[in-house]
PDB file of C-alpha atoms and ligand atoms in Angstrom:
ATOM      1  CA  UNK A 650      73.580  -9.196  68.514  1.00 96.00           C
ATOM      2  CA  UNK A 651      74.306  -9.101  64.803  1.00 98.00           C
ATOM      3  CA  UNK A 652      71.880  -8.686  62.373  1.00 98.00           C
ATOM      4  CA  UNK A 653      72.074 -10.285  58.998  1.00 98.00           C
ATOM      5  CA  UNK A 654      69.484  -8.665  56.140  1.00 98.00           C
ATOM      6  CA  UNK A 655      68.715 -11.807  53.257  1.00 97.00           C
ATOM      7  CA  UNK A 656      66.049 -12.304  50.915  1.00 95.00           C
ATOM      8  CA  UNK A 657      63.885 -15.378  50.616  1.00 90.00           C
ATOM      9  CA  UNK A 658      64.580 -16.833  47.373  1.00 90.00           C
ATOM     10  CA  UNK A 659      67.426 -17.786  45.552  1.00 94.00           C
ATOM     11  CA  UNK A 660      70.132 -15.793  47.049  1.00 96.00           C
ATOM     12  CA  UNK A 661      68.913 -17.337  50.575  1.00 95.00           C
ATOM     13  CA  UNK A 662      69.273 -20.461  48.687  1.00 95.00           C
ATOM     14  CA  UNK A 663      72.886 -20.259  48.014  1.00 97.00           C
ATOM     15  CA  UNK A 664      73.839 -18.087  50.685  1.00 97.00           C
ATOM     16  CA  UNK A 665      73.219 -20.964  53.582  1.00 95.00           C
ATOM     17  CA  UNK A 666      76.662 -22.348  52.718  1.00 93.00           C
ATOM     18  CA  UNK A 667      78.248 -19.545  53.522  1.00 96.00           C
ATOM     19  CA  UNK A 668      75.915 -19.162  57.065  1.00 96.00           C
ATOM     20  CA  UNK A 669      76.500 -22.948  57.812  1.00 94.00           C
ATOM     21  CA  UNK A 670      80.528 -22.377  57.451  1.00 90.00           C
ATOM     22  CA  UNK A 671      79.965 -19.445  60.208  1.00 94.00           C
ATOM     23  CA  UNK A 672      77.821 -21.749  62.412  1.00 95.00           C
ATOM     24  CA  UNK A 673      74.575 -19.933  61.637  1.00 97.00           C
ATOM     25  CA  UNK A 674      71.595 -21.963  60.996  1.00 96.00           C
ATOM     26  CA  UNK A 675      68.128 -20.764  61.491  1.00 96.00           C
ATOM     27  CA  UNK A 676      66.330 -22.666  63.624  1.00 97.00           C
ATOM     28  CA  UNK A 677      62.861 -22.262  61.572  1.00 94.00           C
ATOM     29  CA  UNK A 678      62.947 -22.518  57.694  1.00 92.00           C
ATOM     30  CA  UNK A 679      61.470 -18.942  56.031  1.00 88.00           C
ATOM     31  CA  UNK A 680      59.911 -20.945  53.186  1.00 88.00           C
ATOM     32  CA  UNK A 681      57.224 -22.431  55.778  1.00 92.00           C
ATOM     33  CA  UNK A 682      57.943 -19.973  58.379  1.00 93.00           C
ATOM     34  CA  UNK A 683      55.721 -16.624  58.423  1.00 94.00           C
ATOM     35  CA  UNK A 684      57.857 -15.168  60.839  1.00 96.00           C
ATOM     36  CA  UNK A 685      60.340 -11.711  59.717  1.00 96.00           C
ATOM     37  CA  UNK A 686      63.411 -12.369  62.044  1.00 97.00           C
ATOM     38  CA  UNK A 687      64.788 -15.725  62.411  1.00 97.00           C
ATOM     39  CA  UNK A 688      67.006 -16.511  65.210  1.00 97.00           C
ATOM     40  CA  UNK A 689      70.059 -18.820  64.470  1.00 98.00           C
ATOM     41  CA  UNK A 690      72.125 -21.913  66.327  1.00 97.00           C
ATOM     42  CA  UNK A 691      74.002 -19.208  66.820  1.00 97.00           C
ATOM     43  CA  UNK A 692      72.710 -16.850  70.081  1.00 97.00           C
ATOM     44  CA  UNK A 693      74.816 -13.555  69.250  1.00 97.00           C
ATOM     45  CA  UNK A 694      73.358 -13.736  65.250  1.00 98.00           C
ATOM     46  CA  UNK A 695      69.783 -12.884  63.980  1.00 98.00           C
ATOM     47  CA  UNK A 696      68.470 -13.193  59.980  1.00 98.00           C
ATOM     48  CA  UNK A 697      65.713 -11.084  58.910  1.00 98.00           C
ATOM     49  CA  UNK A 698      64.165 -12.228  55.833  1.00 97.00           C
ATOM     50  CA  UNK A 699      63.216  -9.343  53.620  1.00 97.00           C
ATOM     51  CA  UNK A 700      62.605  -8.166  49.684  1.00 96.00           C
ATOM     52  CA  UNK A 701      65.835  -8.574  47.847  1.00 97.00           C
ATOM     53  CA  UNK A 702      65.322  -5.060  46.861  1.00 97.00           C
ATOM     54  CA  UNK A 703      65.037  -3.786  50.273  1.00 98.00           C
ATOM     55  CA  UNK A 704      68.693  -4.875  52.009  1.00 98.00           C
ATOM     56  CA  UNK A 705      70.356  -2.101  51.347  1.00 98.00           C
ATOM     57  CA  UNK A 706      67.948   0.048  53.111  1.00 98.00           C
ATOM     58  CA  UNK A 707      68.204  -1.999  56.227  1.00 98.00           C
ATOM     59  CA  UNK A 708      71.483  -2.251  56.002  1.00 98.00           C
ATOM     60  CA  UNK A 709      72.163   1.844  54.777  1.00 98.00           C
ATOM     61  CA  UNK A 710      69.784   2.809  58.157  1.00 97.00           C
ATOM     62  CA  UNK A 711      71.956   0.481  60.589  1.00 98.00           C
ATOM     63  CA  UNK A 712      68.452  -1.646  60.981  1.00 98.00           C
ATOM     64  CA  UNK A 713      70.773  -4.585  60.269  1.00 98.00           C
ATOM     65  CA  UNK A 714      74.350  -4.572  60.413  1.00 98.00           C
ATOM     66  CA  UNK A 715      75.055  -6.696  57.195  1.00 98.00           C
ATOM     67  CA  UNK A 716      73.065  -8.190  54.691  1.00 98.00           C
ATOM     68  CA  UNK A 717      73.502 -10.227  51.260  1.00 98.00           C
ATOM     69  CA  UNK A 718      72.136  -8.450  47.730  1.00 98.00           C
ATOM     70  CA  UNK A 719      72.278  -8.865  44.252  1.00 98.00           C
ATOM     71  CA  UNK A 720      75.048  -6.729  42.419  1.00 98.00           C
ATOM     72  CA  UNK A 721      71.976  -5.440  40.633  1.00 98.00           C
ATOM     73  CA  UNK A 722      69.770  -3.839  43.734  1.00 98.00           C
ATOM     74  CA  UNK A 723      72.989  -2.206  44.679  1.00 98.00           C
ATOM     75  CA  UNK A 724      73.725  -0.754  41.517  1.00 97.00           C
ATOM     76  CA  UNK A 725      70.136   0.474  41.624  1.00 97.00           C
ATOM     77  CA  UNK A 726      70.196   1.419  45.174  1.00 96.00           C
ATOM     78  CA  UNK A 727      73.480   3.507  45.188  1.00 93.00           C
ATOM     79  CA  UNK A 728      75.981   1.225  47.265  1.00 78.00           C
ATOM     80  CA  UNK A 729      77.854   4.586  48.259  1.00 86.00           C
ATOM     81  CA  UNK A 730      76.694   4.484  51.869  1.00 91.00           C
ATOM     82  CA  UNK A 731      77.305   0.688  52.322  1.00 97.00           C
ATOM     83  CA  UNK A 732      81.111  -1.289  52.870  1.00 98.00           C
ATOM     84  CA  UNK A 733      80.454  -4.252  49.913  1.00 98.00           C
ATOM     85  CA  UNK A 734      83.787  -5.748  50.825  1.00 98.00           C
ATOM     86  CA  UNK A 735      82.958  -9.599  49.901  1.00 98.00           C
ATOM     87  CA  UNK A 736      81.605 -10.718  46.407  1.00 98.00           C
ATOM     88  CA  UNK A 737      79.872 -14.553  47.204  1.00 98.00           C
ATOM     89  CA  UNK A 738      79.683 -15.276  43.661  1.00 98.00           C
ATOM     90  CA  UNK A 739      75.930 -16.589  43.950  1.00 98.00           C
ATOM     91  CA  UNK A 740      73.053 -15.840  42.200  1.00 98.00           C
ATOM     92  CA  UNK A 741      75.010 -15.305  39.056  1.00 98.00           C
ATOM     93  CA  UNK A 742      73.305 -13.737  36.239  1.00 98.00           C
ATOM     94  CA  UNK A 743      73.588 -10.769  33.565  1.00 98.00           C
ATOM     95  CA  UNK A 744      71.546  -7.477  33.404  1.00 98.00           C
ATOM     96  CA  UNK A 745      71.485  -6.785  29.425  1.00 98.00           C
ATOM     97  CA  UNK A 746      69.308  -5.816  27.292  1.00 98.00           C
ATOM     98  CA  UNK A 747      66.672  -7.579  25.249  1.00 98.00           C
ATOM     99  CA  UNK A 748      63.887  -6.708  22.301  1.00 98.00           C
ATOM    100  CA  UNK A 749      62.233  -8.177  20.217  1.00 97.00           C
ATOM    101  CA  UNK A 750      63.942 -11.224  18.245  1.00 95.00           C
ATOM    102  CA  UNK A 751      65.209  -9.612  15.148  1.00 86.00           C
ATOM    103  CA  UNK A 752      63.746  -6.515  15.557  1.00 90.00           C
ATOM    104  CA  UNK A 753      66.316  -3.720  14.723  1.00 86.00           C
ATOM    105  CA  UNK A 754      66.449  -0.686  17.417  1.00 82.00           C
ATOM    106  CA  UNK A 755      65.232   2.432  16.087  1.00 82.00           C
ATOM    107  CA  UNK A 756      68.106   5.273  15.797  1.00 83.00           C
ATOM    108  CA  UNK A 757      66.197   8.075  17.630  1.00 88.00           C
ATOM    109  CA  UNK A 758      65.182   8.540  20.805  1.00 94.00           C
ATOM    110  CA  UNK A 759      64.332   4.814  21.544  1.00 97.00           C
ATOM    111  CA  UNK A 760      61.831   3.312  25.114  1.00 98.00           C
ATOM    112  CA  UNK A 761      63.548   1.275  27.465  1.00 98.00           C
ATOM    113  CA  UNK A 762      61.120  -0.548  29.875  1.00 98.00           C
ATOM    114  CA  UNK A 763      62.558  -2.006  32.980  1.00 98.00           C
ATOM    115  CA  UNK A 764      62.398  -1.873  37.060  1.00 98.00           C
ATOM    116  CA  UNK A 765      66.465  -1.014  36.749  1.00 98.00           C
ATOM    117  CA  UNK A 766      65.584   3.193  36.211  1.00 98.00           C
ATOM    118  CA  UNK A 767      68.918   4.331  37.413  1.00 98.00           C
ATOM    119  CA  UNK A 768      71.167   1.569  35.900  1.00 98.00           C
ATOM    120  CA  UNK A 769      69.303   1.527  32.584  1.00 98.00           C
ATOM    121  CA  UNK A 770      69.816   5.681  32.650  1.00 98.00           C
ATOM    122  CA  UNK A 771      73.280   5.878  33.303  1.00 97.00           C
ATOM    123  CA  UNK A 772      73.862   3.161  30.733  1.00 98.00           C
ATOM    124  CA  UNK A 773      72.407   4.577  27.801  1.00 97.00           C
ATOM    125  CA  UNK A 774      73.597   8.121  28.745  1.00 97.00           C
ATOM    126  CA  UNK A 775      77.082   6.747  28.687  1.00 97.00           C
ATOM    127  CA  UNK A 776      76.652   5.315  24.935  1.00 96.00           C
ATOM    128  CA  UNK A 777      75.101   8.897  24.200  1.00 95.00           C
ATOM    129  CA  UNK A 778      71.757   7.210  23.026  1.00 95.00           C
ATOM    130  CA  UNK A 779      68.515   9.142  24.091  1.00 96.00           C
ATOM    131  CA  UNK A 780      66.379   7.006  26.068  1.00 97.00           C
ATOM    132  CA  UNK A 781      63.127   6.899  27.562  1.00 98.00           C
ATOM    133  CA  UNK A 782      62.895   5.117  30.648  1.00 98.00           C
ATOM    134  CA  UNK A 783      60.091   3.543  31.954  1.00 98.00           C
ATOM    135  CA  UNK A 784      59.748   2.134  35.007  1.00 98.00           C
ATOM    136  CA  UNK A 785      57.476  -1.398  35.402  1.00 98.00           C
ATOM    137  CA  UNK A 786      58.003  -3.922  38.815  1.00 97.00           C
ATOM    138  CA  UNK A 787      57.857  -6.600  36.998  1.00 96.00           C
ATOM    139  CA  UNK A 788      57.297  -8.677  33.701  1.00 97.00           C
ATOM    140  CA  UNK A 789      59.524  -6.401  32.243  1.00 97.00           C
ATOM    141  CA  UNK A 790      59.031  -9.215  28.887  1.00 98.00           C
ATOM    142  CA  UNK A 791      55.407  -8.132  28.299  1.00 98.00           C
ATOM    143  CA  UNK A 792      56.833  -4.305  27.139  1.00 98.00           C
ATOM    144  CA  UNK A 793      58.189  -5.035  23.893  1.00 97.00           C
ATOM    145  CA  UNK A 794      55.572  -7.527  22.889  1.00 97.00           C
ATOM    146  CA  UNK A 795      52.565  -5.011  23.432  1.00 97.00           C
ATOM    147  CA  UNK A 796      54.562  -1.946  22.202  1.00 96.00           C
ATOM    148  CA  UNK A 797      55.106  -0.023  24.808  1.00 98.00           C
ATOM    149  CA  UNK A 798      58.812  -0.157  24.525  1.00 98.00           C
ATOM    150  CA  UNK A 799      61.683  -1.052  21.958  1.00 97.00           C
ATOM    151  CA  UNK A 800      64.015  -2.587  24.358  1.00 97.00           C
ATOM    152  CA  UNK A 801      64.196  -3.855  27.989  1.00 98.00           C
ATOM    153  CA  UNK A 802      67.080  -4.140  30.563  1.00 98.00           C
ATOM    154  CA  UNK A 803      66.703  -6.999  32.595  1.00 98.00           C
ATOM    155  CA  UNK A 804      68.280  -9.867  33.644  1.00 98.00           C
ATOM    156  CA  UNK A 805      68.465 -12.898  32.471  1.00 98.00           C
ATOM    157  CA  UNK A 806      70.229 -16.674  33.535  1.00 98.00           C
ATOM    158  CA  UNK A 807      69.548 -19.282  30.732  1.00 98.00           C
ATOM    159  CA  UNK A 808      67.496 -17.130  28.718  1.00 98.00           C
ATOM    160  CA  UNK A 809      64.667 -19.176  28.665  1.00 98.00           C
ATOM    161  CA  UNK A 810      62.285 -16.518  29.714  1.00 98.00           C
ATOM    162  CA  UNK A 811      63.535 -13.833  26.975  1.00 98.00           C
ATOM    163  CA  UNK A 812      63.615 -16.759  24.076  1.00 98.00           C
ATOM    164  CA  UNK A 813      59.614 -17.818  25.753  1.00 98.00           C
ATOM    165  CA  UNK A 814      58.359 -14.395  24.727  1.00 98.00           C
ATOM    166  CA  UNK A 815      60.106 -14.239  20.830  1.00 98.00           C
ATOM    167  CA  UNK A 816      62.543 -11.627  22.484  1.00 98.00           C
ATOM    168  CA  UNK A 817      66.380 -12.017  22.313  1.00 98.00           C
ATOM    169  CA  UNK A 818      69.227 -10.737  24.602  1.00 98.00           C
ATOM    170  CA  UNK A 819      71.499  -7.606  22.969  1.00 97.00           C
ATOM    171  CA  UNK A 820      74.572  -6.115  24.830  1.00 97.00           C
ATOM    172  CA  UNK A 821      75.773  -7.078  28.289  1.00 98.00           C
ATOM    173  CA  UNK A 822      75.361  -4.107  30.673  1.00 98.00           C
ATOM    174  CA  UNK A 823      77.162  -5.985  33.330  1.00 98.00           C
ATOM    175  CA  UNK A 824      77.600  -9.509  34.964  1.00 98.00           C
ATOM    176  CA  UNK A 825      75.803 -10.039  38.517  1.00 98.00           C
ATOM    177  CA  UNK A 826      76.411 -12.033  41.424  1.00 98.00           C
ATOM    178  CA  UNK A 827      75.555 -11.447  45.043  1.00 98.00           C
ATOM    179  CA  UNK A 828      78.086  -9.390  47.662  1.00 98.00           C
ATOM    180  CA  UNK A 829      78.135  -8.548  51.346  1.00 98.00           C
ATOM    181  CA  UNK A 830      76.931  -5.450  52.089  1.00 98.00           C
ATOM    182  CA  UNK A 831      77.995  -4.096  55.611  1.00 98.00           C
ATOM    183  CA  UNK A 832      76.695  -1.045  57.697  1.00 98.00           C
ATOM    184  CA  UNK A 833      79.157   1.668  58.027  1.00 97.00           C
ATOM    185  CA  UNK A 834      78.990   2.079  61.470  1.00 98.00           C
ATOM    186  CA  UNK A 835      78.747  -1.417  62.521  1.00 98.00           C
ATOM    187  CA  UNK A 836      82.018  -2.539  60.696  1.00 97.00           C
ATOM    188  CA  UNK A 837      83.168  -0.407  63.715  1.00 97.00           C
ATOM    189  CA  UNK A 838      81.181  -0.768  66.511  1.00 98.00           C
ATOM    190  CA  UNK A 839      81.110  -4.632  65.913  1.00 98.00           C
ATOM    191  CA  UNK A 840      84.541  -4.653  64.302  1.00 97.00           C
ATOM    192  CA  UNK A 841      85.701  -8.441  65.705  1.00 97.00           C
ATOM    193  CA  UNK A 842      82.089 -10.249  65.154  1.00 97.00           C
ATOM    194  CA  UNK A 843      82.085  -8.768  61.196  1.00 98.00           C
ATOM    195  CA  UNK A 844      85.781  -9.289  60.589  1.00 98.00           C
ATOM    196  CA  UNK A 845      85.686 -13.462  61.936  1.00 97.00           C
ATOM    197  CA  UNK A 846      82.398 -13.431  59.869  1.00 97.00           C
ATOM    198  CA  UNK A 847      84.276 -12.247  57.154  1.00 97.00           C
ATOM    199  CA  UNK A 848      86.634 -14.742  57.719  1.00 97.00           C
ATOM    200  CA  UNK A 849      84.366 -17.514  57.633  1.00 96.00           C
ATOM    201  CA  UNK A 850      82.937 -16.717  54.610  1.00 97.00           C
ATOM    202  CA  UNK A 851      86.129 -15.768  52.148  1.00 96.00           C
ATOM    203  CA  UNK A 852      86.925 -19.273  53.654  1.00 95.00           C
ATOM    204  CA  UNK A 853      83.484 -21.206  52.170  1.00 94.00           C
ATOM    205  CA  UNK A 854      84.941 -18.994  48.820  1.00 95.00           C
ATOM    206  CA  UNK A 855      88.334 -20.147  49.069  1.00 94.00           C
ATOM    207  CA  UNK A 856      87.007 -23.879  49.197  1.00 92.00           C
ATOM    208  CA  UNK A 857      85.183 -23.646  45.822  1.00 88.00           C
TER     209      UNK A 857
HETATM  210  O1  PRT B1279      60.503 -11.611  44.090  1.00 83.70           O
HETATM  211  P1  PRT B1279      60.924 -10.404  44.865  1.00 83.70           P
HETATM  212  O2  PRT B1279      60.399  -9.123  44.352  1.00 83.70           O
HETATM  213  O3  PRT B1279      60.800 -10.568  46.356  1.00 83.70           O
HETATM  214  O4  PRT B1279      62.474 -10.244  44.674  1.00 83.70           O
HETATM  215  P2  PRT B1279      63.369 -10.856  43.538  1.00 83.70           P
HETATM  216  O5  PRT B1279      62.582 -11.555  42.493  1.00 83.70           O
HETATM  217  O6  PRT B1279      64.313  -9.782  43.103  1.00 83.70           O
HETATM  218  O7  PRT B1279      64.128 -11.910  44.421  1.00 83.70           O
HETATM  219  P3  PRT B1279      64.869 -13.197  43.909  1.00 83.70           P
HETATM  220  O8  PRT B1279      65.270 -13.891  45.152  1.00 83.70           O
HETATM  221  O9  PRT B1279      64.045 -13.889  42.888  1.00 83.70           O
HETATM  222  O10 PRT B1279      66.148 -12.579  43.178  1.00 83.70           O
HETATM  223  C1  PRT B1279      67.055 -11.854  43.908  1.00 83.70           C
HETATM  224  C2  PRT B1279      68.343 -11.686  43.128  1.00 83.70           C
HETATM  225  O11 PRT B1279      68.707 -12.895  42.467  1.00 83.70           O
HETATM  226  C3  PRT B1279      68.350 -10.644  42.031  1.00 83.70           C
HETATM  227  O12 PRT B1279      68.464  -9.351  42.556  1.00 83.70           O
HETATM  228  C4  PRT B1279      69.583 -11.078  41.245  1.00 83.70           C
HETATM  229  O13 PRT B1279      70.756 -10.493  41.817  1.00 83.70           O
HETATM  230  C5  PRT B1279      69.621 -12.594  41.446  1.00 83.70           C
HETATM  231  N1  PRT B1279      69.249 -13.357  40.244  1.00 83.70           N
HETATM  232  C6  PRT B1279      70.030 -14.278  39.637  1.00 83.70           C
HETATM  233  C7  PRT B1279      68.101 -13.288  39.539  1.00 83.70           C
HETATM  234  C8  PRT B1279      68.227 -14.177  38.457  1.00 83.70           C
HETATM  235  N2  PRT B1279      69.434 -14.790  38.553  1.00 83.70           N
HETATM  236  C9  PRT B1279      67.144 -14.297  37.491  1.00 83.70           C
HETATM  237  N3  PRT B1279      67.243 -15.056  36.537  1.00 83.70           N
HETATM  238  N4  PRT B1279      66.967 -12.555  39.705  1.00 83.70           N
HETATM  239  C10 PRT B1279      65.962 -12.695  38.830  1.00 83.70           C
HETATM  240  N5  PRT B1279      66.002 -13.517  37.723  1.00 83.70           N
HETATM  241  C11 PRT B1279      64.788 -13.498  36.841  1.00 83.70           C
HETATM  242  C12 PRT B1279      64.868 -12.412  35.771  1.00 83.70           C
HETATM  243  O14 PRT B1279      64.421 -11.168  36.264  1.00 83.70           O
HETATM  244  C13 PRT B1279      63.948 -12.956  34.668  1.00 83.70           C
HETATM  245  O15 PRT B1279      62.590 -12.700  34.957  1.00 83.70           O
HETATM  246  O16 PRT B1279      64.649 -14.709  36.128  1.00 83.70           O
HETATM  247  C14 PRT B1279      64.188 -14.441  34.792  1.00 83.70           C
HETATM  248  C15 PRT B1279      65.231 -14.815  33.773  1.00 83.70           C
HETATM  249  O17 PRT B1279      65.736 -16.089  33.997  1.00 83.70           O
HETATM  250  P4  PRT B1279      66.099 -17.014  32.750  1.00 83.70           P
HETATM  251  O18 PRT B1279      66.799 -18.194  33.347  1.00 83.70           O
HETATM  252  O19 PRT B1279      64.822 -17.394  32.080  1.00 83.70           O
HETATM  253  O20 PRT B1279      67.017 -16.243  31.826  1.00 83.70           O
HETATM  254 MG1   MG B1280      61.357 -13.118  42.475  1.00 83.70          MG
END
């Protein structure tokens, strides 16, 4: 059995392509389904439908043997432990920054608010600017508005969100998109099933 880690919304969205190429449909839909591990057209492949955030712990502990995450939960995560040998190209966006629309940045030590700790870290370390960083799970947008920090590093598609709350994007940190993620020890143990999965999906690539 092979056990494929997605999450429910967009990137399950634009991922079925890919599944359809390899024969794999689920048999119940997870946006009416309450059910955790859907079982496929296919009887040798499994999904289990889980927060985007969490694939690359499934994946990292073996629990399944691939999965599909955004470029931005792996940066996050530390992909170190994980094969990422496939970028789909879906679920496109940019992590940047953002403040408030026409608001300079302060020169000191400035606060970054964001649920990106590590990425947001390593970035501003890297431009030698002294950051605070503090962590929020969500509405990252309400931070500047409220004062409780200069700047935010999140990401953003159209922009519509950032431009809704009077705030305006700043410098690219880096552009997104989704990638396989494969277990370690399952690109070995379950070398042919991965590799014709593979396969199947550089092919749905090669098509567009
Ligand atoms: O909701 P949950 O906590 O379960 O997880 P999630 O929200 O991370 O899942 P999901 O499925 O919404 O997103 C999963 C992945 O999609 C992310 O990890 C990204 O790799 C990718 N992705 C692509 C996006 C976006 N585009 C995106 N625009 N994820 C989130 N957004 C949000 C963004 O955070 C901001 O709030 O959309 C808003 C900005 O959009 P615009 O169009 O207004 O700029
Ligand atoms: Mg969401």
């Amino acid at each position: 059995m092979l056990t494929i880690a997605v999450s429910k919304g967009r990137i399950y969205e634009e991922a079925l392509p890919f599944l359809e190429e390899a024969g794999i449909t689920p048999i119940d839909d997870p946006k009416t389904s309450r059910k955790l591990i859907l079982s496929t057209t296919r009887e040798d492949v499994q999904l289990v439908i889980i927060r985007a955030t969490d694939v690359p712990t499934f994946v990292e502990y073996g629990a399944a043997d691939m999965g599909i995450a955004g470029k931005d939960v792996l940066l996050e995560h530390g992909a170190e432990s994980l094969y990422e040998p496939l970028d789909l190209g879906i679920a496109k966006c940019r992590l940047m920054t953002a403040a408030h629309k026409d608001a300079p940045i302060p020169k000191g030590r400035i606060r970054v608010a964001t649920k990106y700790v590590k990425t947001a870290h390593s970035y501003f370390a890297n431009l030698g600017i002294q950051a605070e960083i503090i962590k929020l799970y969500g509405s990252m947008e309400l931070a500047p508005l409220v004062g409780l920090a200069e700047c935010i590093v999140d990401l953003v598609d159209t922009g519509n969100t950032l431009k809704a709350n009077n705030l305006e994007p700043r410098e690219l940190i880096m552009n997104i998109s989704s990638r396989l993620v494969v277990n370690k020890a399952a690109m070995k143990m379950k070398n042919k099933a991965i590799a014709t999965l593979l396969e199947q999906f550089e092919h749905t690539l090669a098509k567009r």
